[in-house]
């Protein structure tokens, strides 16, 4: 059975790898999007980190989160800063995975909710994967095909580690 530890470590690795690959591209790609111009690559990169920051705080028992104070990246250096911060946030989730499947009270836009920690961990992993795919789709739409998601799947993570 696949473990939460493997899923979280894969997420951390895939996030870092995809962000690093995007940082190697020309900065104009940061304005690419799939369909909705509100969801540019630079917006998605920041969104993943901000959401991860919130999920990490929820796992730590914080009901109302403190926002991550970073701006959308506009350069390779900005992406590297964001990559490092996201890696740190992801590491916190890895370090706190042993809390058990406890009930957590969290404040979301839709109000105060109770969720199991397993739900938050699961949402975190799938949220990051969905948006990594959105980044690659935006690149693909503009004929930038240097990032292949198959290179960042769980099997690739296992081979790399």
Coordinates of C-alpha atoms in Angstrom, one line a residue:
X1 CA 0.0 0.0 0.0
X2 CA 1.4 3.4 -0.9
X3 CA 2.1 5.5 2.1
X4 CA 1.4 9.1 3.0
X5 CA 5.1 9.5 3.5
X6 CA 5.8 8.5 -0.1
X7 CA 3.0 10.7 -1.4
X8 CA 4.2 13.8 0.5
X9 CA 7.9 13.2 -0.5
X10 CA 6.9 12.7 -4.1
X11 CA 4.9 16.0 -4.0
X12 CA 7.8 17.9 -2.5
X13 CA 10.2 16.5 -5.1
X14 CA 7.8 17.0 -8.1
X15 CA 7.0 20.6 -6.9
X16 CA 10.7 21.4 -6.7
X17 CA 11.6 19.8 -10.0
X18 CA 8.7 21.4 -12.0
X19 CA 9.5 24.8 -10.4
X20 CA 13.2 24.4 -11.3
X21 CA 12.4 23.5 -14.9
X22 CA 10.1 26.5 -15.3
X23 CA 12.8 28.7 -13.8
X24 CA 15.1 27.6 -16.7
X25 CA 12.6 28.9 -19.3
X26 CA 12.3 32.5 -20.6
X27 CA 10.4 34.7 -18.2
X28 CA 7.7 35.3 -20.9
X29 CA 6.3 31.9 -20.1
X30 CA 5.2 33.1 -16.7
X31 CA 2.3 34.9 -18.5
X32 CA 1.1 31.8 -20.4
X33 CA -2.2 30.3 -19.5
X34 CA -4.4 27.4 -20.7
X35 CA -7.9 29.1 -21.2
X36 CA -8.5 31.6 -18.4
X37 CA -6.0 34.5 -18.4
X38 CA -6.6 34.8 -14.6
X39 CA -4.6 31.6 -14.2
X40 CA -1.2 32.4 -15.7
X41 CA 1.7 30.2 -14.8
X42 CA 3.1 32.8 -12.4
X43 CA -0.2 32.9 -10.6
X44 CA -0.4 29.1 -10.4
X45 CA 3.2 28.9 -9.0
X46 CA 2.3 31.3 -6.2
X47 CA -1.1 29.7 -5.7
X48 CA 0.4 26.3 -5.0
X49 CA 2.8 27.7 -2.5
X50 CA 0.1 29.8 -0.8
X51 CA -2.3 26.9 -0.6
X52 CA 0.4 24.6 0.7
X53 CA 1.2 27.2 3.4
X54 CA -2.4 27.2 4.5
X55 CA -2.7 23.4 4.5
X56 CA 0.5 23.3 6.6
X57 CA -0.9 25.6 9.1
X58 CA -4.2 23.6 9.3
X59 CA -2.1 20.5 10.0
X60 CA -0.4 22.4 12.8
X61 CA -3.8 23.1 14.3
X62 CA -4.1 26.7 13.2
X63 CA -7.7 27.5 12.5
X64 CA -7.2 30.9 10.8
X65 CA -4.1 31.0 8.7
X66 CA -1.5 33.7 8.2
X67 CA -1.0 34.3 4.5
X68 CA 2.2 33.7 2.7
X69 CA 3.7 37.1 1.9
X70 CA 5.2 36.6 -1.5
X71 CA 4.4 38.1 -4.9
X72 CA 3.9 36.4 -8.2
X73 CA 7.3 35.5 -9.7
X74 CA 8.5 37.6 -12.6
X75 CA 12.0 36.1 -13.1
X76 CA 14.0 33.0 -12.6
X77 CA 15.4 34.3 -9.3
X78 CA 11.8 34.9 -8.1
X79 CA 10.9 31.3 -8.9
X80 CA 13.9 30.1 -7.0
X81 CA 12.8 32.0 -3.9
X82 CA 9.3 30.6 -4.3
X83 CA 10.7 27.1 -4.9
X84 CA 12.8 27.2 -1.7
X85 CA 9.8 28.5 0.4
X86 CA 7.5 25.8 -1.0
X87 CA 10.2 23.1 -0.3
X88 CA 10.3 24.3 3.3
X89 CA 6.5 24.3 3.6
X90 CA 6.3 20.8 2.1
X91 CA 9.0 19.6 4.5
X92 CA 6.9 20.8 7.4
X93 CA 4.0 18.6 6.1
X94 CA 6.3 15.6 5.8
X95 CA 7.6 16.3 9.4
X96 CA 4.0 16.5 10.8
X97 CA 2.5 13.5 9.0
X98 CA 2.5 11.5 12.1
X99 CA -0.2 13.4 13.9
X100 CA -2.8 10.7 13.2
X101 CA -6.1 11.2 11.5
X102 CA -7.3 13.9 13.9
X103 CA -10.2 16.3 13.5
X104 CA -9.1 19.8 12.7
X105 CA -11.1 23.0 12.7
X106 CA -10.2 25.3 9.8
X107 CA -11.5 28.6 8.5
X108 CA -12.1 28.7 4.8
X109 CA -13.8 31.2 2.5
X110 CA -17.0 29.1 2.9
X111 CA -16.8 29.3 6.7
X112 CA -15.5 27.3 9.6
X113 CA -15.3 23.6 8.8
X114 CA -14.1 20.4 10.5
X115 CA -12.0 18.0 8.5
X116 CA -9.8 15.0 9.2
X117 CA -6.1 15.6 8.8
X118 CA -6.1 12.8 6.2
X119 CA -8.5 14.9 4.1
X120 CA -6.2 17.9 4.3
X121 CA -3.1 15.9 3.5
X122 CA -5.0 14.3 0.5
X123 CA -6.2 17.7 -0.7
X124 CA -2.7 19.1 -0.5
X125 CA -1.2 16.3 -2.6
X126 CA -3.9 16.4 -5.3
X127 CA -4.1 20.2 -5.4
X128 CA -0.4 20.5 -6.1
X129 CA -0.6 17.7 -8.8
X130 CA -3.6 19.3 -10.5
X131 CA -1.9 22.7 -10.7
X132 CA 1.5 21.2 -11.9
X133 CA -0.5 19.7 -14.7
X134 CA -2.1 23.1 -15.4
X135 CA 1.4 24.7 -15.6
X136 CA 2.6 22.1 -18.1
X137 CA -0.7 22.4 -20.1
X138 CA -0.2 26.2 -20.4
X139 CA 3.4 25.6 -21.7
X140 CA 2.2 23.0 -24.1
X141 CA -0.5 25.3 -25.5
X142 CA 2.3 27.7 -26.5
X143 CA 4.4 24.8 -27.9
X144 CA 6.9 24.7 -25.0
X145 CA 7.3 21.0 -24.5
X146 CA 10.5 20.7 -22.5
X147 CA 8.7 19.5 -19.3
X148 CA 7.1 16.1 -19.5
X149 CA 4.9 15.2 -16.5
X150 CA 5.8 11.5 -17.0
X151 CA 9.3 12.5 -15.8
X152 CA 7.8 13.6 -12.4
X153 CA 5.4 10.8 -11.6
X154 CA 5.7 8.5 -8.5
X155 CA 7.7 5.9 -10.4
X156 CA 10.2 8.6 -11.5
X157 CA 10.5 9.7 -7.9
X158 CA 11.1 6.1 -6.7
X159 CA 13.8 5.6 -9.4
X160 CA 15.5 8.9 -8.4
X161 CA 15.6 8.0 -4.7

